[in-house]
Coordinates of C-alpha atoms in Angstrom, one line a residue:
Chain N
M1 CA -32.6 -41.9 -12.7
A2 CA -29.9 -43.6 -10.5
S3 CA -30.7 -43.4 -6.8
R4 CA -28.7 -40.8 -4.8
P5 CA -28.7 -39.5 -1.2
A6 CA -31.5 -37.1 -0.5
G7 CA -30.8 -33.4 -0.6
L8 CA -27.6 -33.7 -2.8
T9 CA -27.2 -32.4 -6.2
R10 CA -25.6 -34.4 -9.0
R11 CA -22.5 -32.3 -8.7
Q12 CA -22.2 -32.9 -5.0
V13 CA -22.5 -36.6 -5.3
Y14 CA -19.7 -36.6 -7.9
E15 CA -17.4 -34.4 -5.8
R16 CA -18.0 -36.6 -2.8
S17 CA -16.8 -39.7 -4.6
L18 CA -13.8 -37.8 -5.9
K19 CA -12.8 -36.7 -2.4
R20 CA -13.2 -40.1 -1.0
R21 CA -11.0 -41.6 -3.6
S22 CA -8.2 -39.0 -3.2
L23 CA -8.3 -39.5 0.6
I24 CA -7.8 -43.2 0.3
I25 CA -4.9 -42.8 -2.1
A26 CA -3.2 -40.1 0.0
G27 CA -3.6 -42.2 3.2
G28 CA -2.2 -45.3 1.5
S29 CA 0.8 -43.6 0.0
T30 CA 1.6 -41.9 3.3
L31 CA 1.4 -45.1 5.2
A32 CA 3.7 -46.8 2.7
V33 CA 6.4 -44.2 3.1
V34 CA 6.2 -44.2 6.9
L35 CA 6.4 -48.0 7.0
A36 CA 9.4 -47.9 4.7
V37 CA 11.2 -45.5 6.9
V38 CA 10.4 -47.3 10.2
I39 CA 11.4 -50.6 8.8
L40 CA 14.4 -49.7 6.6
V41 CA 16.2 -47.1 8.7
P42 CA 16.7 -49.5 11.7
L43 CA 18.0 -52.1 9.3
S44 CA 20.9 -49.8 8.3
P45 CA 24.2 -51.0 9.9
G46 CA 24.9 -47.8 11.9
W47 CA 21.4 -47.4 13.3
E48 CA 22.1 -48.7 16.8
K49 CA 25.0 -46.3 17.2
V50 CA 23.1 -43.3 15.8
K51 CA 20.2 -44.0 18.0
L52 CA 22.4 -44.1 21.1
S53 CA 24.2 -40.8 20.3
F54 CA 21.4 -38.7 18.7
F55 CA 18.2 -40.1 20.2
N56 CA 19.2 -41.1 23.7
G57 CA 16.1 -40.9 25.9
E58 CA 18.1 -40.7 29.1
V59 CA 20.2 -37.7 27.9
F60 CA 17.1 -36.1 26.5
V61 CA 15.4 -36.1 29.9
K62 CA 18.6 -35.0 31.7
T63 CA 19.4 -32.0 29.4
F64 CA 16.0 -30.8 28.4
P65 CA 15.3 -28.5 31.4
K66 CA 18.6 -26.7 31.2
L67 CA 18.3 -26.3 27.4
L68 CA 14.9 -24.9 27.8
N69 CA 16.3 -22.5 30.3
A70 CA 19.0 -21.4 27.9
F71 CA 16.4 -20.9 25.2
V72 CA 14.9 -18.1 27.3
L73 CA 18.1 -16.2 26.5
D74 CA 17.5 -16.7 22.8
L75 CA 13.9 -15.4 23.2
A76 CA 15.2 -12.4 25.2
I77 CA 17.8 -11.4 22.5
F78 CA 15.1 -12.0 19.9
A79 CA 12.6 -9.8 21.8
W80 CA 14.8 -6.8 22.2
S81 CA 16.2 -7.1 18.6
V82 CA 12.8 -7.0 16.9
P83 CA 11.8 -3.4 17.8
L84 CA 15.3 -2.1 16.9
I85 CA 15.2 -4.0 13.5
A86 CA 11.8 -2.7 12.7
A87 CA 12.7 0.9 13.6
L88 CA 16.1 0.9 11.8
G89 CA 14.6 -1.0 8.8
L90 CA 11.9 1.5 8.4
A91 CA 14.2 4.4 8.7
I92 CA 16.5 3.0 6.0
A93 CA 13.6 2.3 3.7
L94 CA 12.4 5.9 4.1
A95 CA 15.9 7.2 3.6
R96 CA 16.1 5.5 0.3
D97 CA 12.9 7.3 -0.9
V98 CA 14.1 10.8 0.0
R99 CA 13.9 13.2 -2.9
N100 CA 15.4 16.3 -1.4
P101 CA 18.9 17.0 -2.7
V102 CA 20.1 18.2 0.7
L103 CA 19.4 14.7 2.0
Y104 CA 21.1 12.9 -0.9
P105 CA 23.8 11.6 1.4
L106 CA 21.1 9.8 3.4
R107 CA 19.7 8.2 0.3
L108 CA 23.2 7.1 -0.7
F109 CA 23.8 5.7 2.8
G110 CA 20.5 3.8 2.6
A111 CA 21.6 2.2 -0.7
V112 CA 25.1 1.3 0.4
Y113 CA 23.8 0.0 3.8
T114 CA 21.3 -2.4 2.3
D115 CA 23.8 -3.6 -0.4
L116 CA 26.5 -4.1 2.2
F117 CA 24.6 -6.0 4.9
R118 CA 22.6 -8.1 2.6
G119 CA 25.9 -9.1 0.9
V120 CA 27.7 -10.4 3.9
P121 CA 26.8 -13.7 5.7
V122 CA 25.2 -13.0 9.1
V123 CA 27.8 -15.1 10.9
L124 CA 30.6 -12.9 9.5
V125 CA 28.9 -9.8 10.7
V126 CA 28.5 -11.4 14.1
Y127 CA 32.2 -12.3 14.3
L128 CA 33.4 -8.9 13.0
V129 CA 31.1 -6.8 15.2
G130 CA 31.1 -9.1 18.2
F131 CA 34.9 -9.5 18.4
G132 CA 36.0 -6.4 16.6
I133 CA 34.3 -3.6 18.5
P134 CA 34.9 -4.9 22.1
G135 CA 38.5 -5.4 20.9
L136 CA 38.7 -1.6 20.9
G137 CA 39.2 -1.9 24.6
L138 CA 35.8 -0.6 25.7
P139 CA 35.2 -0.6 29.4
R140 CA 32.5 -2.7 31.0
P141 CA 29.6 -3.0 30.3
W142 CA 30.3 -1.7 26.8
N143 CA 32.3 -4.8 25.8
S144 CA 29.4 -7.1 26.4
P145 CA 28.8 -9.7 23.6
Y146 CA 25.1 -9.3 24.2
I147 CA 25.3 -5.7 23.1
W148 CA 27.5 -6.2 20.1
G149 CA 25.8 -9.5 19.1
T150 CA 22.5 -7.7 19.1
V151 CA 24.0 -4.9 17.1
A152 CA 25.3 -7.4 14.5
L153 CA 21.8 -9.0 14.2
V154 CA 20.2 -5.6 14.0
L155 CA 22.5 -4.4 11.3
T156 CA 22.0 -7.4 9.1
Y157 CA 18.3 -7.9 9.5
S158 CA 17.4 -4.2 9.2
A159 CA 19.0 -4.3 5.7
Y160 CA 16.6 -7.1 4.7
V161 CA 13.6 -5.6 6.5
A162 CA 14.3 -2.2 4.9
E163 CA 14.1 -3.7 1.4
I164 CA 10.8 -5.4 2.2
F165 CA 9.4 -2.2 3.5
R166 CA 10.6 -0.5 0.4
S167 CA 8.9 -3.0 -1.9
G168 CA 5.7 -2.4 0.1
I169 CA 6.0 1.4 -0.3
E170 CA 6.5 1.0 -4.0
S171 CA 3.5 -1.4 -4.3
V172 CA 1.1 1.4 -3.2
H173 CA -0.4 2.6 -6.4
N174 CA 0.6 6.1 -7.6
S175 CA -3.1 7.2 -7.7
Q176 CA -3.2 7.0 -3.9
R177 CA -0.3 9.4 -3.7
N178 CA -1.8 11.7 -6.3
A179 CA -5.2 11.7 -4.5
A180 CA -3.5 12.7 -1.2
L181 CA -1.3 15.3 -2.9
S182 CA -4.3 16.8 -4.7
L183 CA -5.9 17.6 -1.3
G184 CA -2.9 19.8 -0.6
L185 CA -1.2 17.4 1.8
A186 CA 2.5 17.8 2.4
G187 CA 4.8 15.0 1.0
K188 CA 5.6 13.7 4.5
D189 CA 2.0 13.5 5.4
V190 CA 1.2 11.6 2.3
M191 CA 3.9 9.1 3.3
R192 CA 2.8 8.9 6.9
F193 CA -0.9 8.7 6.6
V194 CA -1.6 7.3 3.2
V195 CA 1.3 5.3 1.8
L196 CA 3.0 3.8 4.9
P197 CA -0.1 2.3 6.5
Q198 CA -1.0 0.5 3.3
A199 CA 2.6 -0.5 2.6
I200 CA 3.1 -2.0 6.1
R201 CA -0.1 -4.0 6.0
R202 CA 1.0 -5.5 2.7
V203 CA 4.4 -6.6 3.9
I204 CA 3.4 -8.1 7.2
P205 CA 3.5 -11.7 5.9
A206 CA 6.9 -11.2 4.4
Q207 CA 8.2 -9.6 7.6
M208 CA 6.9 -12.6 9.6
N209 CA 9.2 -14.8 7.6
M210 CA 12.1 -12.5 8.6
L211 CA 11.2 -12.9 12.2
I212 CA 11.3 -16.7 11.9
A213 CA 14.7 -16.5 10.3
L214 CA 15.9 -14.1 13.0
Q215 CA 14.7 -16.4 15.7
K216 CA 17.0 -19.1 14.4
D217 CA 19.9 -16.8 13.7
V218 CA 20.0 -15.7 17.3
A219 CA 21.9 -19.0 17.9
L220 CA 24.8 -17.5 15.9
L221 CA 25.6 -15.3 18.9
S222 CA 26.9 -18.4 20.6
F223 CA 30.1 -18.0 18.7
I224 CA 30.9 -14.8 20.5
G225 CA 30.0 -15.9 24.0
P226 CA 26.4 -15.9 25.3
V227 CA 25.5 -19.3 26.5
E228 CA 22.2 -19.6 24.7
I229 CA 20.6 -22.9 23.7
F230 CA 23.0 -23.9 20.9
R231 CA 26.1 -23.2 23.1
Q232 CA 24.5 -24.9 26.0
A233 CA 23.9 -27.9 23.8
G234 CA 27.5 -27.9 22.8
V235 CA 28.5 -27.9 26.4
F236 CA 26.4 -31.0 27.1
K237 CA 27.7 -32.7 24.0
S238 CA 31.3 -32.4 25.2
L239 CA 30.2 -33.3 28.8
L240 CA 28.2 -36.4 27.9
A241 CA 29.9 -37.3 24.6
N242 CA 26.4 -37.5 23.1
F243 CA 24.6 -35.5 20.3
T244 CA 21.1 -35.8 21.7
P245 CA 21.3 -32.2 23.2
Y246 CA 21.4 -30.8 19.6
V247 CA 18.3 -32.8 18.7
V248 CA 16.7 -31.4 21.9
A249 CA 17.7 -27.9 20.9
A250 CA 16.3 -28.4 17.3
A251 CA 13.0 -29.7 18.8
I252 CA 12.7 -26.6 21.1
F253 CA 13.3 -24.3 18.1
L254 CA 10.7 -26.1 16.1
V255 CA 8.1 -25.7 18.8
V256 CA 8.4 -21.9 18.3
T257 CA 9.1 -21.6 14.6
V258 CA 6.5 -24.1 13.2
P259 CA 3.5 -22.3 14.6
A260 CA 5.1 -19.0 13.5
T261 CA 5.6 -20.3 9.9
R262 CA 2.0 -21.6 9.8
L263 CA 0.8 -18.2 10.9
A264 CA 2.9 -16.4 8.2
D265 CA 1.5 -18.8 5.6
Y266 CA -2.0 -18.2 6.8
L267 CA -1.6 -14.4 6.6
I268 CA -0.2 -14.7 3.0
A269 CA -3.1 -16.9 2.0
K270 CA -5.5 -14.5 3.6
Q271 CA -4.0 -11.5 1.8
N272 CA -4.0 -13.2 -1.6
R273 CA -7.7 -14.0 -1.1
S274 CA -8.6 -10.5 -0.2
R275 CA -6.8 -9.1 -3.3
S276 CA -8.3 -11.4 -5.9
Chain K
M1 CA -12.5 33.5 -8.4
K2 CA -11.4 33.4 -11.9
L3 CA -9.3 30.9 -13.8
R4 CA -7.6 31.6 -17.1
L5 CA -5.5 29.2 -19.1
E6 CA -3.1 30.7 -21.6
N7 CA -1.5 28.6 -24.4
V8 CA -0.9 25.5 -22.1
Q9 CA 1.5 23.0 -23.6
K10 CA 2.3 19.5 -22.4
S11 CA 4.1 16.6 -23.9
F12 CA 4.8 13.1 -22.7
G13 CA 8.0 12.3 -24.4
Q14 CA 7.5 12.9 -28.1
T15 CA 3.7 12.9 -27.9
K16 CA 2.1 16.3 -27.6
V17 CA -0.9 15.9 -25.3
L18 CA -1.9 19.6 -24.9
D19 CA -1.1 21.8 -27.8
G20 CA -1.8 25.4 -26.8
I21 CA -4.9 25.3 -24.7
S22 CA -6.4 28.7 -23.8
L23 CA -9.7 29.0 -21.9
E24 CA -11.5 31.0 -19.2
V25 CA -13.8 29.9 -16.4
A26 CA -15.7 32.6 -14.4
Q27 CA -17.0 32.3 -10.8
G28 CA -19.9 29.9 -10.6
E29 CA -19.5 28.7 -14.1
M30 CA -19.6 25.0 -15.1
L31 CA -17.4 24.1 -18.0
C32 CA -17.6 20.7 -19.6
L33 CA -14.7 19.2 -21.5
I34 CA -15.8 16.7 -24.2
G35 CA -13.8 14.8 -26.7
A36 CA -12.6 11.3 -27.6
S37 CA -10.4 9.3 -25.2
G38 CA -6.8 10.6 -25.5
S39 CA -7.9 14.0 -26.6
G40 CA -6.2 15.5 -23.5
K41 CA -9.2 16.1 -21.1
S42 CA -7.7 14.3 -18.2
T43 CA -4.2 15.7 -18.6
L44 CA -5.6 19.2 -18.8
L45 CA -7.4 18.8 -15.4
R46 CA -4.3 17.2 -13.9
C47 CA -2.2 20.2 -15.1
I48 CA -4.6 22.7 -13.5
N49 CA -4.3 20.8 -10.2
L50 CA -0.5 20.8 -10.7
L51 CA -0.3 17.0 -10.5
E52 CA 1.4 17.3 -13.9
P53 CA 3.8 20.1 -14.6
L54 CA 3.2 22.2 -17.7
D55 CA 5.9 22.4 -20.3
D56 CA 4.9 26.0 -21.3
G57 CA 2.1 28.5 -21.0
A58 CA 0.4 30.0 -17.9
I59 CA -2.5 29.2 -15.6
W60 CA -3.9 32.4 -13.9
L61 CA -5.8 31.9 -10.7
D62 CA -7.1 35.2 -9.3
G63 CA -4.2 37.0 -10.9
I64 CA -1.4 34.6 -9.9
D65 CA 0.3 32.4 -12.4
I66 CA 0.1 29.0 -10.6
A67 CA 2.0 27.3 -13.3
E68 CA 5.2 29.1 -12.2
P69 CA 7.5 26.1 -11.6
S70 CA 9.2 27.6 -8.6
L71 CA 5.9 27.9 -6.6
D72 CA 5.1 25.6 -3.8
P73 CA 2.1 23.6 -5.1
Q74 CA 0.7 22.7 -1.8
P75 CA -1.3 25.8 -0.9
I76 CA -2.5 26.0 -4.5
R77 CA -3.8 22.4 -4.6
Q78 CA -5.8 23.2 -1.4
R79 CA -7.8 25.8 -3.4
I80 CA -8.4 23.4 -6.4
G81 CA -10.3 20.2 -5.6
I82 CA -10.1 17.2 -8.0
V83 CA -12.2 14.0 -8.2
F84 CA -10.9 11.1 -10.2
Q85 CA -12.5 8.4 -12.3
S86 CA -11.3 5.6 -10.0
F87 CA -12.4 7.3 -6.7
N88 CA -9.0 6.8 -5.1
L89 CA -10.3 6.8 -1.6
F90 CA -7.8 5.7 1.0
P91 CA -8.7 2.0 1.6
H92 CA -7.4 1.8 5.1
M93 CA -9.6 4.7 6.4
T94 CA -13.3 4.9 7.0
A95 CA -15.3 7.4 4.9
E96 CA -15.2 9.9 7.7
E97 CA -11.4 9.5 8.2
N98 CA -10.9 10.0 4.4
V99 CA -12.6 13.3 4.6
M100 CA -11.0 14.4 7.9
L101 CA -7.4 13.8 7.0
A102 CA -6.6 16.9 4.9
P103 CA -8.4 19.4 7.2
R104 CA -6.8 17.8 10.3
R105 CA -3.3 18.1 8.9
I106 CA -3.5 21.3 6.9
H107 CA -6.0 23.4 8.9
R108 CA -4.7 21.8 12.2
K109 CA -8.2 21.1 13.3
T110 CA -9.0 18.4 15.8
R111 CA -11.4 15.5 15.1
D112 CA -13.8 17.0 17.6
Q113 CA -13.9 20.3 15.8
L114 CA -14.4 18.5 12.4
R115 CA -17.0 16.0 13.4
Q116 CA -20.0 18.3 13.2
P117 CA -19.2 20.1 9.9
I118 CA -18.2 16.9 8.2
A119 CA -21.4 15.1 9.4
E120 CA -23.3 17.9 7.8
L121 CA -21.5 17.4 4.6
F122 CA -22.2 13.7 4.6
D123 CA -25.8 14.4 5.4
R124 CA -26.2 16.8 2.5
F125 CA -25.1 14.1 0.1
G126 CA -27.2 11.4 1.7
L127 CA -24.2 9.5 3.1
R128 CA -24.9 9.9 6.8
D129 CA -25.3 6.2 7.3
H130 CA -22.0 5.3 5.6
M131 CA -19.7 7.6 7.4
N132 CA -18.1 4.8 9.4
R133 CA -17.8 2.3 6.6
Y134 CA -14.6 1.5 4.7
P135 CA -14.4 2.1 1.0
D136 CA -14.7 -1.5 0.1
Q137 CA -18.0 -1.6 2.0
L138 CA -19.5 1.1 -0.2
S139 CA -20.9 1.0 -3.7
G140 CA -19.1 2.8 -6.5
G141 CA -21.6 5.6 -6.5
Q142 CA -21.2 6.0 -2.7
Q143 CA -17.4 5.9 -2.9
Q144 CA -17.5 8.6 -5.6
R145 CA -19.7 10.8 -3.5
V146 CA -17.4 10.3 -0.5
A147 CA -14.5 11.4 -2.8
I148 CA -16.5 14.5 -3.7
V149 CA -17.1 15.2 0.0
R150 CA -13.4 14.7 0.7
A151 CA -12.5 17.4 -1.8
L152 CA -15.2 19.8 -0.7
A153 CA -14.1 19.5 2.9
M154 CA -11.1 21.6 2.0
K155 CA -13.5 24.4 0.8
P156 CA -11.9 24.7 -2.6
D157 CA -12.5 27.7 -4.9
I158 CA -12.9 25.4 -7.9
M159 CA -13.7 21.7 -8.4
L160 CA -12.3 19.5 -11.2
F161 CA -14.1 16.3 -12.2
D162 CA -12.2 13.8 -14.3
E163 CA -14.8 11.5 -15.9
I164 CA -16.1 10.7 -12.5
T165 CA -19.0 8.5 -13.7
S166 CA -17.0 6.5 -16.3
A167 CA -16.2 3.7 -13.8
L168 CA -19.7 3.4 -12.4
D169 CA -22.4 0.9 -13.2
P170 CA -25.1 2.8 -15.2
E171 CA -27.7 2.7 -12.4
L172 CA -25.3 4.5 -10.1
V173 CA -24.4 7.4 -12.5
G174 CA -27.5 9.4 -11.6
E175 CA -26.8 9.8 -7.9
V176 CA -23.3 11.2 -8.6
L177 CA -24.6 13.6 -11.3
E178 CA -27.3 14.8 -8.8
V179 CA -24.5 15.9 -6.5
L180 CA -23.0 18.0 -9.3
K181 CA -26.2 19.6 -10.0
S182 CA -26.7 20.6 -6.4
L183 CA -23.1 22.1 -6.4
K184 CA -24.0 24.0 -9.4
T185 CA -27.0 25.7 -7.8
E186 CA -24.8 26.6 -4.9
G187 CA -22.5 28.5 -7.2
M188 CA -19.5 26.2 -7.2
T189 CA -17.1 26.8 -10.1
M190 CA -16.4 23.5 -11.9
I191 CA -14.6 22.0 -14.8
M192 CA -15.7 18.5 -15.8
A193 CA -14.3 16.1 -18.3
T194 CA -17.2 13.8 -19.3
H195 CA -18.8 11.5 -21.7
E196 CA -22.3 12.2 -20.3
M197 CA -23.6 14.3 -23.1
D198 CA -27.1 14.7 -21.9
F199 CA -25.8 16.0 -18.6
A200 CA -23.4 18.4 -20.3
R201 CA -26.1 19.7 -22.5
E202 CA -28.5 20.2 -19.5
V203 CA -26.2 21.6 -16.8
A204 CA -23.0 23.1 -18.4
D205 CA -22.7 26.8 -19.1
N206 CA -20.0 26.2 -21.7
I207 CA -18.6 23.3 -23.6
C208 CA -15.1 22.8 -24.9
F209 CA -14.5 20.2 -27.6
L210 CA -10.9 18.8 -27.4
D211 CA -9.3 17.1 -30.3
Q212 CA -5.6 16.0 -30.3
G213 CA -4.7 18.4 -27.5
R214 CA -6.4 21.4 -29.0
I215 CA -9.7 23.1 -28.3
L216 CA -11.4 22.8 -31.7
E217 CA -14.6 24.4 -30.7
Q218 CA -16.2 26.0 -27.7
G219 CA -19.4 27.7 -26.7
P220 CA -22.7 27.3 -24.9
P221 CA -24.2 23.8 -25.1
Q222 CA -27.1 24.9 -27.3
Q223 CA -24.5 26.0 -30.0
I224 CA -22.2 23.0 -29.6
F225 CA -24.9 20.4 -29.7
A226 CA -27.3 21.9 -32.1
A227 CA -25.1 23.6 -34.5
P228 CA -21.4 22.5 -34.3
K229 CA -19.3 24.4 -36.7
Q230 CA -16.5 22.0 -37.1
M231 CA -16.7 18.8 -39.1
R232 CA -14.8 16.9 -36.4
T233 CA -17.2 18.1 -33.6
R234 CA -20.1 16.9 -35.7
D235 CA -18.4 13.5 -36.3
F236 CA -17.7 13.1 -32.6
L237 CA -21.2 14.1 -31.5
G238 CA -22.7 11.9 -34.1
R239 CA -20.8 8.9 -32.9
V240 CA -21.4 9.3 -29.1
L241 CA -25.0 10.5 -29.4
G242 CA -25.8 7.9 -32.0
A243 CA -24.3 5.1 -29.8
H244 CA -26.1 6.6 -26.9
K245 CA -29.5 6.5 -28.5
G246 CA -28.8 3.0 -29.7

């Protein structure tokens, strides 16, 4: 018998050596790529110029506080949009499941709504709603781009969110509905107490991804007025004739969206584990 | 309580699943439906509970034809409990919440009003310690007993059991069948689709043998098991009992 560390099975010894090998290879190849980038990129002819206009430390330090401040507005728009999107999205999803013939118009509306707003680019909805509706000559404060910008985001996102809710509702097995019906529960109670709670739990990871997308799309409101981070970065760009503020803005977005993305992935992985 | 089925017909597309079923169940009677898979046992139970609409025929419950398509099925389903092969507990609720939901919503009772009577029900079926567990923390036998308690909490006039032991590990079948025996002594009216022939022979008052959507033979268990008249009944029993005895 070959000698091996005490307390380890044959299998564990083998797996250890495999793991060590793959760590060395992964480390080596990563190092090679990083070195190539660090050495090759600065060798390119335009590097000095790019570095000055995109990665200017002085501009970074100067613009960072104000950009961070402007980002608070993005967060605020995001924060008040989310509950509205969740409520409208759920309402649309439920409208599409209505079976009562009297309520058929509601069902039709739900279908048309989701097709319409999923089919038009967000930026177009922002322009049309954000410029169009205040153009009706509404008095203050009803001509505010904050209101109509939010409305545009809510309209678009609730269409996507509604479809995700609906896929969740459809994923609940029919035997659950039957079990609830067989107890004599009314259709609306079956939905509210049995189907929806299970459906919502299942679609949380997918809805997290929608939140991340929304967080980024808040920047589109800059086109209709609000001085949020993207617009503020644009102001600095013109002022300082330098692109670094955009890089700063991107970095600030990443600080929020990367953890959120990780969390969503973690939730998805957790859900897959519990189902298998 | 009296249940009478009259020429019940049901098709799925071109396939005739129930082809003129007529039978009667008296108060306190236990009727067992036996027959091969696909003979229509489950569909028959789901029709009685109105989960599947009939194509034709009538189901009389205390003088009312509950198969009338224009009737609201809700109040009727409250009188007819059903337990399924796959338990179908609500996975996001504890055992207690599973049982409480229907009485809360339908009888408009509060949790506080329900806590005591439901605890007694759990007690009776040896489930006291499991009231606050979620379905995935319970064994199959425990889940199925909770499902029975859930149906009983609505105080139904009749209980339907759709092969409720078929999805259980063999060592868990006994505890579920014990529950049925105790319901029987209390005088519950029951219809049970089952493959548990020993249990049917011992406990049932009457047996119906279903074959291709028809009742081929019915009668008390002594007669069906000891002296089946029909060739097909004899074949079926020979197969399942033979396999059972190994």
